Coordinates of C-alpha atoms and ligand atoms in Angstrom, one line a residue:
Chain A
M1 CA -53.2 -5.5 -4.0
N2 CA -52.9 -8.1 -6.7
S3 CA -55.8 -7.7 -8.9
E4 CA -55.9 -11.5 -9.5
A5 CA -56.6 -12.2 -5.8
D6 CA -59.9 -14.0 -5.1
E7 CA -62.5 -11.5 -4.6
K8 CA -64.2 -13.4 -1.8
T9 CA -61.3 -14.8 0.1
G10 CA -58.5 -12.3 -0.7
I11 CA -56.3 -15.3 -1.4
Q12 CA -53.5 -14.6 -3.9
P13 CA -53.0 -17.1 -6.6
D14 CA -49.3 -17.4 -5.7
E15 CA -50.1 -18.0 -2.1
A16 CA -51.8 -21.3 -3.2
D17 CA -48.9 -22.1 -5.3
L18 CA -46.3 -21.6 -2.7
L19 CA -48.1 -23.6 0.0
Y20 CA -48.7 -26.4 -2.6
Q21 CA -44.9 -26.4 -3.3
R22 CA -44.1 -26.6 0.4
L23 CA -46.6 -29.3 1.2
N24 CA -45.4 -31.3 -1.7
R25 CA -41.7 -30.9 -0.8
E26 CA -42.5 -31.8 3.0
A27 CA -44.6 -34.7 1.8
E28 CA -42.1 -36.2 -0.4
A29 CA -39.2 -35.7 2.1
T30 CA -41.2 -37.7 4.7
G31 CA -42.6 -40.5 2.6
Y32 CA -46.1 -39.1 1.9
H33 CA -47.6 -38.0 -1.5
L34 CA -49.8 -35.2 -2.3
N35 CA -52.7 -36.1 -4.8
P36 CA -51.1 -36.0 -8.3
D37 CA -54.2 -34.4 -9.7
Q38 CA -52.9 -30.8 -9.6
E39 CA -56.1 -29.0 -10.1
F40 CA -57.9 -31.1 -7.4
T41 CA -55.0 -30.5 -4.9
L42 CA -54.7 -26.9 -5.6
E43 CA -58.3 -26.5 -4.8
L44 CA -57.8 -28.0 -1.5
V45 CA -54.6 -26.0 -0.8
R46 CA -56.8 -22.9 -1.3
S47 CA -59.4 -24.3 1.0
L48 CA -56.7 -24.9 3.7
L49 CA -55.6 -21.2 3.2
I50 CA -59.3 -20.1 3.7
N51 CA -59.4 -22.1 6.9
Q52 CA -56.1 -20.8 8.0
Q53 CA -57.6 -17.2 7.5
R54 CA -60.8 -18.0 9.3
F55 CA -59.6 -19.9 12.3
G56 CA -55.8 -19.2 12.5
Y57 CA -55.0 -22.8 11.6
P58 CA -55.5 -25.0 8.6
A59 CA -58.5 -27.1 9.7
C60 CA -59.5 -29.9 7.4
P61 CA -61.4 -28.5 4.5
C62 CA -63.8 -31.4 4.4
R63 CA -64.8 -31.4 8.0
L64 CA -66.9 -28.8 10.1
A65 CA -64.4 -27.0 12.3
S66 CA -65.6 -25.5 15.5
G67 CA -63.3 -22.6 15.5
K68 CA -62.0 -23.6 18.9
K69 CA -58.5 -24.8 18.4
D70 CA -58.5 -27.3 21.3
D71 CA -61.7 -29.0 19.9
D72 CA -60.2 -29.0 16.4
L73 CA -56.7 -30.1 17.0
D74 CA -57.3 -33.5 15.7
I75 CA -58.5 -32.2 12.4
V76 CA -55.7 -29.6 11.9
C77 CA -54.1 -30.7 8.6
P78 CA -52.4 -33.2 8.5
C79 CA -55.3 -34.7 10.8
D80 CA -54.7 -37.5 13.2
Y81 CA -56.6 -39.8 10.9
R82 CA -54.6 -39.4 7.8
D83 CA -52.2 -42.3 8.3
Q84 CA -54.8 -44.8 9.1
D85 CA -56.8 -43.8 6.1
L86 CA -53.9 -43.9 3.9
N87 CA -53.4 -47.5 5.0
D88 CA -57.0 -48.6 4.7
Y89 CA -58.1 -46.6 1.7
S90 CA -55.0 -45.2 -0.1
T91 CA -56.1 -41.7 0.6
C92 CA -56.8 -39.3 3.4
Y93 CA -60.4 -38.1 3.9
C94 CA -60.0 -35.2 1.5
S95 CA -57.7 -37.0 -0.8
L96 CA -55.0 -34.3 -0.3
Y97 CA -52.7 -37.1 0.6
V98 CA -52.6 -40.4 -1.3
S99 CA -50.7 -43.7 -1.2
D100 CA -47.9 -44.9 -3.5
Q101 CA -50.4 -47.0 -5.4
V102 CA -52.6 -43.9 -6.3
L103 CA -49.5 -41.9 -7.3
K104 CA -48.6 -44.8 -9.6
G105 CA -51.9 -45.1 -11.1
Q106 CA -52.8 -48.4 -9.6
K107 CA -55.5 -47.3 -7.5
I108 CA -58.0 -44.4 -7.6
A109 CA -58.5 -42.0 -4.7
G110 CA -62.3 -41.6 -3.9
S111 CA -64.5 -40.4 -1.4
I112 CA -64.2 -42.6 1.9
P113 CA -66.1 -43.0 5.2
E114 CA -65.4 -40.6 7.9
R115 CA -63.3 -42.2 10.9
R116 CA -63.4 -39.2 13.2
P117 CA -65.3 -40.3 16.2
V118 CA -68.7 -38.5 16.6
R119 CA -68.1 -37.5 20.2
K120 CA -64.3 -37.3 20.9
E121 CA -63.4 -40.0 23.3
P122 CA -62.7 -38.5 26.7
K123 CA -59.1 -37.9 26.9
M124 CA -57.1 -40.5 29.0
Q125 CA -56.4 -38.8 32.3
E126 CA -52.8 -37.8 32.7
S127 CA -52.6 -39.5 36.1
Q128 CA -54.0 -42.8 34.6
A129 CA -51.4 -42.7 31.9
G130 CA -48.5 -42.7 34.3
Q131 CA -50.1 -45.4 36.6
N132 CA -49.1 -48.6 34.9
N133 CA -46.0 -50.6 35.8
L134 CA -43.9 -48.8 33.2
S135 CA -44.2 -45.6 35.3
S136 CA -40.8 -46.4 36.8
L137 CA -39.2 -45.5 33.4
P138 CA -36.7 -42.7 33.8
L139 CA -38.5 -40.7 31.3
P140 CA -42.1 -40.3 29.9
V141 CA -42.7 -41.5 26.2
W142 CA -44.4 -39.0 24.0
R143 CA -46.4 -40.1 21.0
C144 CA -46.9 -37.9 17.8
K145 CA -50.7 -38.4 17.1
V146 CA -50.2 -37.5 13.4
C147 CA -47.6 -40.1 12.5
G148 CA -46.9 -42.3 15.6
Y149 CA -43.3 -41.2 16.2
L150 CA -42.4 -42.1 19.8
C151 CA -39.6 -40.5 21.9
A152 CA -38.6 -40.6 25.5
R153 CA -37.7 -37.3 27.1
E154 CA -39.1 -34.6 29.5
N155 CA -41.3 -33.0 27.1
P156 CA -42.4 -33.6 23.5
P157 CA -40.3 -31.9 20.9
G158 CA -41.4 -28.4 19.6
V159 CA -41.9 -30.0 16.1
C160 CA -42.2 -33.7 15.2
P161 CA -38.9 -34.5 13.5
I162 CA -40.7 -37.1 11.2
C163 CA -44.0 -35.3 10.1
Q164 CA -43.3 -31.8 11.2
A165 CA -46.5 -31.7 13.4
Q166 CA -46.5 -29.1 16.1
Q167 CA -45.8 -30.0 19.9
E168 CA -49.5 -29.8 20.7
R169 CA -50.2 -32.9 18.6
F170 CA -48.2 -35.1 21.0
E171 CA -49.8 -37.2 23.8
K172 CA -48.1 -38.8 26.7
F173 CA -47.9 -42.4 25.6
I174 CA -46.4 -44.1 28.6
Chain B
M1 CA -83.6 -22.7 7.3
S2 CA -82.3 -19.3 6.2
A3 CA -79.0 -20.5 5.0
T4 CA -80.6 -22.8 2.5
K5 CA -79.7 -22.0 -1.1
H6 CA -81.7 -23.3 -4.2
V7 CA -80.5 -24.3 -7.5
S8 CA -83.3 -24.9 -10.1
G9 CA -83.6 -27.7 -12.4
A10 CA -85.6 -30.8 -13.3
D11 CA -87.8 -32.0 -10.5
K12 CA -86.5 -35.3 -9.2
G13 CA -88.0 -35.2 -5.9
K14 CA -86.8 -32.9 -3.0
L15 CA -83.0 -33.0 -2.8
L16 CA -81.3 -31.3 0.1
L17 CA -77.5 -31.3 0.3
F18 CA -75.6 -30.9 3.5
A19 CA -72.2 -29.4 2.4
L20 CA -69.2 -27.3 3.4
S21 CA -68.0 -24.4 1.2
T22 CA -64.3 -25.7 1.4
C23 CA -65.0 -29.4 1.0
I24 CA -63.8 -30.9 -2.3
W25 CA -66.2 -33.9 -2.4
C26 CA -69.0 -31.5 -1.6
K27 CA -68.0 -29.3 -4.6
K28 CA -67.9 -32.5 -6.8
T29 CA -71.3 -33.5 -5.5
K30 CA -72.7 -30.0 -6.5
K31 CA -71.1 -30.1 -9.9
L32 CA -72.5 -33.6 -10.5
L33 CA -76.1 -32.3 -9.4
E34 CA -75.6 -29.4 -11.8
A35 CA -74.5 -31.7 -14.6
L36 CA -77.6 -33.8 -14.1
G37 CA -79.7 -30.7 -14.3
V38 CA -81.8 -31.6 -11.2
D39 CA -83.5 -29.1 -8.9
Y40 CA -81.9 -29.1 -5.4
Y41 CA -81.2 -27.2 -2.2
Y42 CA -77.9 -27.0 -0.4
I43 CA -76.6 -25.6 2.9
D44 CA -73.0 -24.8 3.3
V45 CA -72.9 -25.4 7.0
D46 CA -69.5 -23.9 7.5
L47 CA -71.0 -20.5 6.4
V48 CA -74.1 -20.8 8.8
P49 CA -73.7 -18.3 11.6
H50 CA -72.9 -20.0 15.0
D51 CA -76.2 -19.2 16.6
E52 CA -78.0 -21.1 13.9
R53 CA -75.5 -23.9 13.4
D54 CA -76.6 -26.2 16.1
E55 CA -80.1 -26.5 14.6
V56 CA -78.7 -27.3 11.2
V57 CA -76.2 -29.7 12.6
A58 CA -79.0 -31.5 14.5
E59 CA -81.0 -31.8 11.4
L60 CA -78.0 -33.2 9.7
K61 CA -77.4 -35.7 12.5
S62 CA -80.9 -37.0 12.2
W63 CA -80.0 -38.1 8.7
N64 CA -76.5 -39.0 9.2
P65 CA -75.4 -39.5 12.8
Q66 CA -71.7 -38.9 11.9
S67 CA -72.7 -35.5 10.5
S68 CA -70.1 -35.9 7.7
F69 CA -70.1 -34.0 4.4
P70 CA -71.4 -34.2 1.7
T71 CA -74.8 -35.7 2.9
L72 CA -77.5 -35.7 0.4
V73 CA -81.1 -36.3 1.5
I74 CA -83.6 -37.4 -1.0
N75 CA -87.3 -37.0 -0.5
N76 CA -86.8 -36.8 3.3
Q77 CA -86.4 -40.6 3.0
K78 CA -83.1 -41.6 1.7
T79 CA -79.5 -40.4 2.4
I80 CA -76.3 -40.7 0.2
I81 CA -73.3 -40.0 2.3
G82 CA -70.0 -39.0 0.6
F83 CA -69.4 -38.3 -3.1
N84 CA -70.8 -41.6 -4.4
E85 CA -71.4 -40.8 -8.1
P86 CA -72.8 -44.2 -9.2
Q87 CA -75.3 -44.1 -6.4
I88 CA -76.3 -40.6 -7.1
R89 CA -76.7 -41.2 -10.8
T90 CA -78.6 -44.4 -10.1
E91 CA -81.0 -42.5 -7.7
L92 CA -81.5 -39.5 -10.0
E93 CA -81.3 -40.9 -13.5
K94 CA -84.3 -43.1 -13.0
Ligands
LIG201 S1 -54.8 -35.0 6.0 FE1 -56.4 -34.9 4.5 S2 -58.3 -35.5 5.7 FE2 -56.6 -34.9 7.1 S3 -56.9 -32.7 7.4 FE3 -55.5 -32.9 5.8 S4 -56.7 -32.8 4.0 FE4 -58.1 -33.2 5.7

């Protein structure tokens, strides 16, 4: 065992570096940016690893996860709220992701209001979703809840080709 | 509440911070309170055992219906939600 591993969490220092590098690569490849404050961002990445260890998925470090994946799906990083917050506040709730302006130093990323609904809205019934006059479409349309990507096919893709979110983050849109 | 931790410092009234051990803005809030040298209590709600958590969250909700973190409760009266450094300084430097 690496003697430098964090005593409490067992997370190796290079584990955080590797995840940081991967997230940074993926972000830059898809038009997103990690917070340029490296120390701050590495701290968040370590927290994502802690949550990955605790729950088996990287729940948002700044929100209280229930530990039940179905209930936490909207706050698995990147959460369903990141893009709206980037638009409105130039930062995601934790400031792991920031806008172009923050990257260029034209804006400062700070603590922003929480937009996750208090009680999750009841999910639209599948039957309702299909019952509009577009239901005659030859294929259903699936929407990635993380980035808004739409595709018409029998089933959502295994991984979103735009933001790499997993299949479970798709909803039937039409 | 058993999960409550205490940091001693100058008495600026009763300060109770609802936090998460992983939350970056909560960490910044704790650091600021420490830098200000004030006496405060905090609860890392993610570390509270599940059977006690509902009670803690209910208390948090009574202060901040959205139950977001960090939430700082001052003297059982006022709340500061999020890491709002100017507001925290204004409240505690007077
Ligand atoms: S995108 Fe930001 S706010 Fe959303 S889960 Fe990840 S770190 Fe948290």
